[in-house]
Amino acid sequence: MNSRAAELVRLLTVRGETLAVAESLTGGLVAAEITTVPGASKVFRGSVTAYATELKHELLGVDATLLAQSGAVDPQVAAQMAAGVRKALGADWGLATTGVAGPEPQDGKPVGTVFVAVDGPFGADSGSAGGGKVEGLRLNGDRAEIRMESVRSVLALLLRELAGEQTGNERAQDTEQNGGF
């Protein structure tokens, strides 16, 4: 999986942009994956593991009414977590994970229900509502498999955003800087 994290670090470095992560069900695994990459300190600002529901509000600014009405496993919660960590840690991009890894359902949501989100400096034509994008997942497997697939999915979400926003000129500069690869 490290190749996704390495590609993220490479792209963010080329773009001169930074990243922050808000995690719930992944409990720090996204941050750990990113920081295994040499040079990650150039782009990775830090992370907040807000495992307890009230910390999503207190540390990340997630709306308390939303949390009370919908619970922590909700697409809007994921979007607000990504926006909140981006703001709190002063990053260009924010990622977030929230969901149910199991073994029991949570807030009426079945095991394997996961939401991953990205918030960033989207262009006017990105089609992004409210500055962020959320992806809902329905994952199978045990607790460890659901958590690791959540990590893979949130990294892939940001990779797609970065690839979609990169202009031809940036690609040419990137290729030149990386020896033609």
Coordinates of N, CA and C in Angstrom, one line a residue:
M1 N 0.8 -1.2 0.0 CA 0.0 0.0 0.0 C 0.9 1.3 0.0
N2 N 2.1 1.1 0.4 CA 3.0 2.3 0.6 C 3.1 3.1 -0.7
S3 N 2.9 2.4 -1.9 CA 3.1 3.1 -3.2 C 2.1 4.3 -3.3
R4 N 0.9 4.1 -2.8 CA -0.1 5.2 -2.8 C 0.4 6.4 -1.9
A5 N 0.9 6.1 -0.8 CA 1.4 7.1 0.1 C 2.6 7.8 -0.5
A6 N 3.5 7.0 -1.1 CA 4.6 7.6 -1.8 C 4.2 8.5 -2.9
E7 N 3.2 8.1 -3.7 CA 2.8 8.9 -4.8 C 2.1 10.2 -4.3
L8 N 1.4 10.1 -3.2 CA 0.8 11.3 -2.6 C 1.9 12.3 -2.1
V9 N 2.9 11.8 -1.4 CA 4.0 12.6 -0.9 C 4.7 13.3 -2.1
R10 N 4.9 12.5 -3.2 CA 5.6 13.0 -4.4 C 4.8 14.1 -5.0
L11 N 3.5 13.9 -5.2 CA 2.7 14.9 -5.9 C 2.5 16.2 -5.0
L12 N 2.3 16.0 -3.7 CA 2.2 17.2 -2.9 C 3.5 18.0 -2.8
T13 N 4.6 17.3 -2.8 CA 5.9 17.9 -2.8 C 6.1 18.8 -4.1
V14 N 5.8 18.2 -5.2 CA 5.9 18.9 -6.5 C 5.0 20.1 -6.5
R15 N 3.8 20.0 -6.0 CA 2.9 21.1 -6.0 C 3.1 22.1 -4.9
G16 N 4.0 21.8 -3.9 CA 4.3 22.7 -2.8 C 3.1 22.8 -1.9
E17 N 2.3 21.7 -1.7 CA 1.1 21.7 -0.9 C 1.3 20.8 0.3
T18 N 0.4 21.0 1.3 CA 0.5 20.2 2.6 C -0.8 19.5 2.8
L19 N -0.7 18.5 3.8 CA -1.7 17.6 4.1 C -1.9 17.4 5.6
A20 N -3.1 17.3 6.1 CA -3.5 17.0 7.4 C -4.5 15.9 7.4
V21 N -4.6 15.1 8.5 CA -5.5 14.0 8.5 C -6.3 13.9 9.8
A22 N -7.6 13.7 9.6 CA -8.5 13.4 10.8 C -9.0 12.0 10.7
E23 N -8.7 11.2 11.8 CA -9.1 9.8 11.7 C -10.0 9.4 12.9
S24 N -10.9 8.5 12.6 CA -11.7 7.9 13.6 C -11.4 6.4 13.6
L25 N -12.2 5.7 12.7 CA -12.0 4.2 12.8 C -10.6 3.7 12.4
T26 N -9.8 4.5 11.7 CA -8.5 4.1 11.3 C -7.5 4.3 12.4
G27 N -7.8 5.1 13.4 CA -7.0 5.2 14.6 C -5.6 5.6 14.4
G28 N -5.2 6.4 13.4 CA -3.9 6.8 13.2 C -3.2 6.0 12.1
L29 N -3.8 5.0 11.5 CA -3.2 4.3 10.4 C -2.9 5.1 9.1
V30 N -3.8 6.1 8.8 CA -3.5 6.9 7.6 C -2.2 7.7 7.9
A31 N -2.1 8.3 9.0 CA -0.9 9.1 9.3 C 0.3 8.2 9.3
A32 N 0.2 7.0 9.9 CA 1.3 6.1 9.9 C 1.7 5.7 8.5
E33 N 0.8 5.5 7.7 CA 1.1 5.1 6.3 C 1.9 6.2 5.6
I34 N 1.4 7.4 5.7 CA 2.0 8.6 5.1 C 3.4 8.8 5.6
T35 N 3.6 8.7 6.9 CA 4.9 9.0 7.5 C 5.9 7.9 7.3
T36 N 5.6 6.8 6.7 CA 6.6 5.8 6.4 C 7.4 6.2 5.2
V37 N 6.9 7.2 4.4 CA 7.5 7.6 3.2 C 8.6 8.6 3.5
P38 N 9.8 8.4 3.0 CA 10.9 9.3 3.2 C 10.5 10.7 2.6
G39 N 10.7 11.8 3.3 CA 10.4 13.1 2.8 C 9.0 13.5 3.1
A40 N 8.2 12.7 3.8 CA 6.8 13.1 4.2 C 6.8 14.3 5.0
S41 N 7.8 14.6 5.7 CA 7.8 15.8 6.6 C 7.7 17.1 5.8
K42 N 8.0 17.1 4.5 CA 7.9 18.2 3.6 C 6.4 18.6 3.4
V43 N 5.5 17.6 3.5 CA 4.1 17.9 3.1 C 3.1 17.5 4.2
F44 N 3.5 16.7 5.2 CA 2.6 16.2 6.2 C 2.6 17.1 7.4
R45 N 1.5 17.8 7.7 CA 1.4 18.7 8.8 C 1.1 18.0 10.1
G46 N 0.3 17.0 10.1 CA 0.0 16.2 11.3 C -1.4 15.6 11.2
S47 N -1.8 15.1 12.3 CA -3.1 14.4 12.3 C -3.8 14.5 13.7
V48 N -5.1 14.3 13.6 CA -5.9 14.3 14.8 C -6.7 13.0 14.8
T49 N -6.5 12.1 15.8 CA -7.3 10.9 15.9 C -8.4 11.2 16.9
A50 N -9.5 11.5 16.4 CA -10.7 11.9 17.2 C -11.6 10.6 17.2
Y51 N -11.2 9.7 18.1 CA -12.0 8.4 18.2 C -13.3 8.6 18.9
A52 N -13.3 9.4 20.0 CA -14.5 9.7 20.7 C -15.3 10.7 20.0
T53 N -16.6 10.5 19.9 CA -17.5 11.3 19.2 C -17.4 12.8 19.6
E54 N -17.3 13.1 20.9 CA -17.3 14.5 21.3 C -16.0 15.2 20.8
L55 N -14.9 14.5 20.6 CA -13.7 15.1 20.1 C -13.8 15.5 18.7
K56 N -14.7 14.9 17.9 CA -15.0 15.4 16.6 C -15.5 16.8 16.6
H57 N -16.3 17.1 17.6 CA -16.8 18.5 17.7 C -15.8 19.4 18.3
E58 N -15.2 18.9 19.4 CA -14.3 19.8 20.2 C -13.0 20.1 19.5
L59 N -12.4 19.2 18.8 CA -11.1 19.4 18.1 C -11.2 19.7 16.6
L60 N -12.3 19.2 16.0 CA -12.4 19.4 14.5 C -13.5 20.3 14.1
G61 N -14.3 20.7 15.0 CA -15.4 21.6 14.7 C -16.6 21.0 14.0
V62 N -16.8 19.7 14.1 CA -17.9 19.0 13.5 C -19.2 19.5 14.3
D63 N -20.2 19.9 13.6 CA -21.4 20.4 14.2 C -22.0 19.4 15.2
A64 N -22.2 19.9 16.4 CA -22.7 19.1 17.6 C -24.1 18.5 17.3
T65 N -24.9 19.3 16.7 CA -26.3 18.9 16.3 C -26.3 17.8 15.3
L66 N -25.4 17.9 14.3 CA -25.3 16.8 13.4 C -24.8 15.5 14.0
L67 N -23.8 15.6 14.9 CA -23.4 14.4 15.6 C -24.5 13.8 16.5
A68 N -25.3 14.7 17.2 CA -26.4 14.2 18.0 C -27.5 13.5 17.2
Q69 N -27.7 14.0 16.0 CA -28.8 13.5 15.2 C -28.4 12.3 14.3
S70 N -27.2 12.4 13.8 CA -26.8 11.4 12.8 C -25.8 10.4 13.4
G71 N -25.1 10.7 14.5 CA -24.0 9.9 14.9 C -22.7 10.2 14.2
A72 N -21.7 9.6 14.6 CA -20.3 9.9 14.0 C -20.1 9.3 12.6
V73 N -20.9 8.3 12.3 CA -20.7 7.6 11.0 C -21.7 8.2 10.0
D74 N -21.3 9.2 9.3 CA -22.2 10.0 8.4 C -21.4 10.7 7.4
P75 N -21.8 10.9 6.2 CA -21.0 11.6 5.2 C -20.7 13.0 5.5
Q76 N -21.7 13.7 6.1 CA -21.5 15.1 6.5 C -20.4 15.2 7.6
V77 N -20.4 14.3 8.5 CA -19.4 14.3 9.6 C -18.0 14.1 9.0
A78 N -17.9 13.2 8.0 CA -16.6 13.0 7.4 C -16.2 14.3 6.7
A79 N -17.1 14.9 6.0 CA -16.7 16.2 5.3 C -16.3 17.2 6.2
Q80 N -17.0 17.4 7.3 CA -16.6 18.4 8.3 C -15.3 18.0 9.1
M81 N -15.1 16.8 9.2 CA -13.8 16.4 9.8 C -12.6 16.8 8.9
A82 N -12.8 16.5 7.6 CA -11.7 16.9 6.7 C -11.5 18.4 6.6
A83 N -12.6 19.1 6.6 CA -12.4 20.6 6.6 C -11.9 21.1 7.9
G84 N -12.3 20.5 9.0 CA -11.8 20.9 10.3 C -10.4 20.7 10.6
V85 N -9.9 19.5 10.1 CA -8.4 19.2 10.3 C -7.6 20.1 9.4
R86 N -8.1 20.4 8.2 CA -7.4 21.2 7.3 C -7.2 22.6 7.9
K87 N -8.3 23.1 8.5 CA -8.2 24.5 9.1 C -7.4 24.4 10.4
A88 N -7.6 23.4 11.3 CA -6.9 23.4 12.5 C -5.4 23.3 12.4
L89 N -5.0 22.5 11.4 CA -3.5 22.3 11.2 C -2.9 23.1 10.1
G90 N -3.7 24.0 9.5 CA -3.2 24.9 8.5 C -2.6 24.2 7.3
A91 N -3.4 23.2 6.7 CA -2.9 22.5 5.6 C -3.7 22.8 4.3
D92 N -3.1 22.6 3.2 CA -3.8 22.8 1.9 C -4.9 21.7 1.7
W93 N -4.7 20.5 2.2 CA -5.6 19.4 2.0 C -5.9 18.8 3.3
G94 N -7.1 18.3 3.5 CA -7.5 17.6 4.7 C -8.2 16.3 4.3
L95 N -7.8 15.2 5.0 CA -8.4 13.9 4.8 C -9.1 13.5 6.0
A96 N -10.2 12.7 5.9 CA -10.9 12.2 7.1 C -11.4 10.8 6.8
T97 N -11.5 10.0 7.9 CA -12.1 8.7 7.9 C -13.0 8.5 9.1
T98 N -14.2 8.0 8.9 CA -15.1 7.7 9.9 C -15.9 6.5 9.5
G99 N -16.2 5.6 10.4 CA -17.0 4.4 10.0 C -17.1 3.4 11.1
V100 N -17.6 2.2 10.8 CA -17.8 1.1 11.7 C -16.9 -0.1 11.3
A101 N -15.8 -0.3 12.1 CA -14.9 -1.4 11.8 C -15.4 -2.7 12.4
G102 N -16.3 -2.6 13.4 CA -16.8 -3.8 14.0 C -16.1 -4.1 15.3
P103 N -16.4 -5.2 16.0 CA -17.3 -6.2 15.5 C -18.8 -6.0 15.6
E104 N -19.2 -4.9 16.2 CA -20.6 -4.6 16.4 C -21.0 -3.4 15.6
P105 N -22.3 -3.3 15.2 CA -22.8 -2.1 14.6 C -22.7 -0.9 15.5
Q106 N -22.7 0.3 14.9 CA -22.6 1.5 15.7 C -23.6 2.5 15.2
D107 N -24.3 3.2 16.1 CA -25.3 4.2 15.7 C -26.3 3.7 14.7
G108 N -26.6 2.5 14.7 CA -27.6 1.9 13.8 C -26.9 1.6 12.4
K109 N -25.6 1.8 12.3 CA -24.9 1.5 11.0 C -24.3 0.2 11.1
P110 N -24.4 -0.6 10.0 CA -23.8 -2.0 10.0 C -22.2 -1.9 9.9
V111 N -21.6 -3.0 10.4 CA -20.2 -3.1 10.3 C -19.8 -3.0 8.8
G112 N -18.7 -2.2 8.5 CA -18.3 -2.1 7.1 C -18.8 -0.8 6.5
T113 N -19.6 0.0 7.2 CA -20.1 1.3 6.7 C -18.9 2.3 7.0
V114 N -18.4 2.9 5.9 CA -17.3 3.8 6.1 C -17.5 5.0 5.2
F115 N -17.1 6.2 5.7 CA -17.1 7.4 4.9 C -15.7 8.0 4.9
V116 N -15.1 8.3 3.7 CA -13.8 8.9 3.6 C -14.0 10.2 2.9
A117 N -13.3 11.2 3.3 CA -13.5 12.6 2.8 C -12.2 13.3 2.5
V118 N -12.2 14.2 1.5 CA -11.1 15.1 1.3 C -11.7 16.5 1.2
D119 N -10.9 17.5 1.7 CA -11.2 18.9 1.6 C -9.9 19.6 1.1
G120 N -10.1 20.5 0.2 CA -8.9 21.1 -0.3 C -9.2 22.3 -1.2
P121 N -8.1 22.8 -1.8 CA -8.2 24.0 -2.6 C -8.8 23.7 -4.0
F122 N -10.0 23.2 -4.0 CA -10.6 22.8 -5.3 C -10.8 24.0 -6.2
G123 N -10.7 23.7 -7.5 CA -11.0 24.7 -8.5 C -12.5 25.0 -8.6
A124 N -12.8 26.0 -9.3 CA -14.3 26.4 -9.4 C -15.0 25.4 -10.2
D125 N -14.4 24.6 -11.1 CA -15.1 23.6 -11.9 C -15.0 22.2 -11.4
S126 N -14.6 22.1 -10.1 CA -14.4 20.7 -9.5 C -15.7 19.9 -9.3
G127 N -16.8 20.6 -9.2 CA -18.1 20.0 -8.9 C -18.2 19.6 -7.5
S128 N -17.3 20.2 -6.7 CA -17.3 19.9 -5.2 C -18.4 20.8 -4.5
A129 N -19.2 20.1 -3.7 CA -20.2 20.9 -2.9 C -19.6 21.2 -1.6
G130 N -19.5 22.5 -1.3 CA -19.0 23.0 0.0 C -17.5 22.8 0.2
G131 N -16.7 22.6 -0.9 CA -15.3 22.5 -0.7 C -14.7 21.2 -0.5
G132 N -15.5 20.2 -0.3 CA -15.0 18.8 0.0 C -15.8 17.7 -0.8
K133 N -15.2 16.6 -0.8 CA -15.8 15.4 -1.4 C -15.8 14.3 -0.5
V134 N -16.9 13.5 -0.5 CA -17.0 12.4 0.4 C -17.3 11.1 -0.4
E135 N -16.8 10.0 0.0 CA -17.1 8.7 -0.7 C -17.6 7.8 0.4
G136 N -18.8 7.2 0.1 CA -19.3 6.2 1.0 C -18.9 4.8 0.6
L137 N -18.5 4.0 1.5 CA -18.0 2.6 1.3 C -18.8 1.6 2.0
R138 N -18.9 0.5 1.5 CA -19.5 -0.7 2.2 C -18.5 -1.8 2.1
L139 N -17.7 -2.0 3.1 CA -16.6 -2.9 3.1 C -16.9 -4.2 3.8
N140 N -16.3 -5.2 3.3 CA -16.4 -6.6 3.9 C -15.1 -6.9 4.6
G141 N -15.2 -7.9 5.5 CA -13.9 -8.4 6.1 C -14.0 -8.2 7.6
D142 N -12.9 -8.5 8.2 CA -12.8 -8.4 9.7 C -12.4 -6.9 10.0
R143 N -12.3 -6.7 11.3 CA -11.9 -5.3 11.7 C -10.7 -4.8 11.1
A144 N -9.6 -5.6 11.1 CA -8.3 -5.1 10.5 C -8.5 -4.9 9.0
E145 N -9.2 -5.7 8.3 CA -9.4 -5.6 6.8 C -10.1 -4.3 6.5
I146 N -11.2 -4.0 7.3 CA -12.0 -2.8 7.1 C -11.2 -1.6 7.3
R147 N -10.4 -1.6 8.4 CA -9.5 -0.4 8.7 C -8.5 -0.2 7.6
M148 N -7.8 -1.3 7.1 CA -6.8 -1.1 6.1 C -7.4 -0.7 4.8
E149 N -8.6 -1.2 4.4 CA -9.2 -0.8 3.2 C -9.7 0.7 3.3
S150 N -10.0 1.1 4.5 CA -10.4 2.5 4.6 C -9.1 3.4 4.4
V151 N -8.0 3.0 4.9 CA -6.7 3.7 4.6 C -6.5 3.8 3.1
R152 N -6.6 2.7 2.4 CA -6.3 2.6 1.0 C -7.3 3.5 0.3
S153 N -8.6 3.5 0.7 CA -9.6 4.3 0.0 C -9.4 5.8 0.2
V154 N -9.0 6.2 1.4 CA -8.9 7.7 1.6 C -7.7 8.2 0.8
L155 N -6.6 7.4 0.8 CA -5.4 7.8 0.0 C -5.7 7.9 -1.5
A156 N -6.5 6.9 -2.0 CA -6.9 6.9 -3.4 C -7.8 8.1 -3.7
L157 N -8.6 8.4 -2.8 CA -9.5 9.6 -3.0 C -8.7 10.9 -3.2
L158 N -7.7 11.1 -2.4 CA -6.9 12.3 -2.6 C -6.0 12.2 -3.8
L159 N -5.5 11.0 -4.1 CA -4.7 10.8 -5.4 C -5.6 11.2 -6.6
R160 N -6.8 10.8 -6.6 CA -7.7 11.1 -7.8 C -7.9 12.6 -7.8
E161 N -8.1 13.3 -6.7 CA -8.2 14.7 -6.7 C -7.0 15.4 -7.2
L162 N -5.8 15.0 -6.7 CA -4.6 15.6 -7.2 C -4.3 15.4 -8.7
A163 N -4.6 14.2 -9.1 CA -4.4 13.9 -10.5 C -5.3 14.7 -11.4
G164 N -6.6 14.9 -10.9 CA -7.6 15.6 -11.7 C -7.3 17.1 -11.8
E165 N -6.6 17.6 -10.8 CA -6.3 19.1 -10.7 C -4.9 19.4 -11.4
Q166 N -4.1 18.4 -11.6 CA -2.8 18.7 -12.1 C -2.9 19.1 -13.6
T167 N -2.3 20.2 -13.9 CA -2.3 20.7 -15.3 C -1.2 20.0 -16.1
G168 N -1.3 20.2 -17.4 CA -0.2 19.6 -18.3 C 1.1 20.2 -17.9
N169 N 1.2 21.5 -17.6 CA 2.5 22.1 -17.3 C 3.1 21.5 -16.0
E170 N 2.2 21.3 -15.0 CA 2.7 20.7 -13.8 C 3.2 19.3 -14.0
R171 N 2.5 18.5 -14.9 CA 3.0 17.2 -15.2 C 4.3 17.2 -15.9
A172 N 4.5 18.2 -16.8 CA 5.8 18.3 -17.5 C 6.9 18.6 -16.5
Q173 N 6.7 19.5 -15.6 CA 7.7 19.9 -14.6 C 8.0 18.7 -13.7
D174 N 7.0 18.0 -13.3 CA 7.1 16.8 -12.5 C 8.0 15.8 -13.1
T175 N 7.7 15.5 -14.4 CA 8.4 14.5 -15.2 C 9.9 14.9 -15.3
E176 N 10.1 16.1 -15.5 CA 11.5 16.6 -15.6 C 12.2 16.5 -14.3
Q177 N 11.6 16.9 -13.2 CA 12.2 16.8 -11.9 C 12.5 15.4 -11.4
N178 N 11.7 14.4 -11.9 CA 11.8 13.1 -11.5 C 12.5 12.2 -12.5
G179 N 13.3 12.8 -13.4 CA 14.1 12.0 -14.3 C 13.3 11.3 -15.4
G180 N 12.2 11.9 -15.8 CA 11.5 11.4 -16.9 C 10.5 10.3 -16.5
F181 N 10.2 10.1 -15.3 CA 9.3 9.0 -14.9 C 7.9 9.5 -14.6

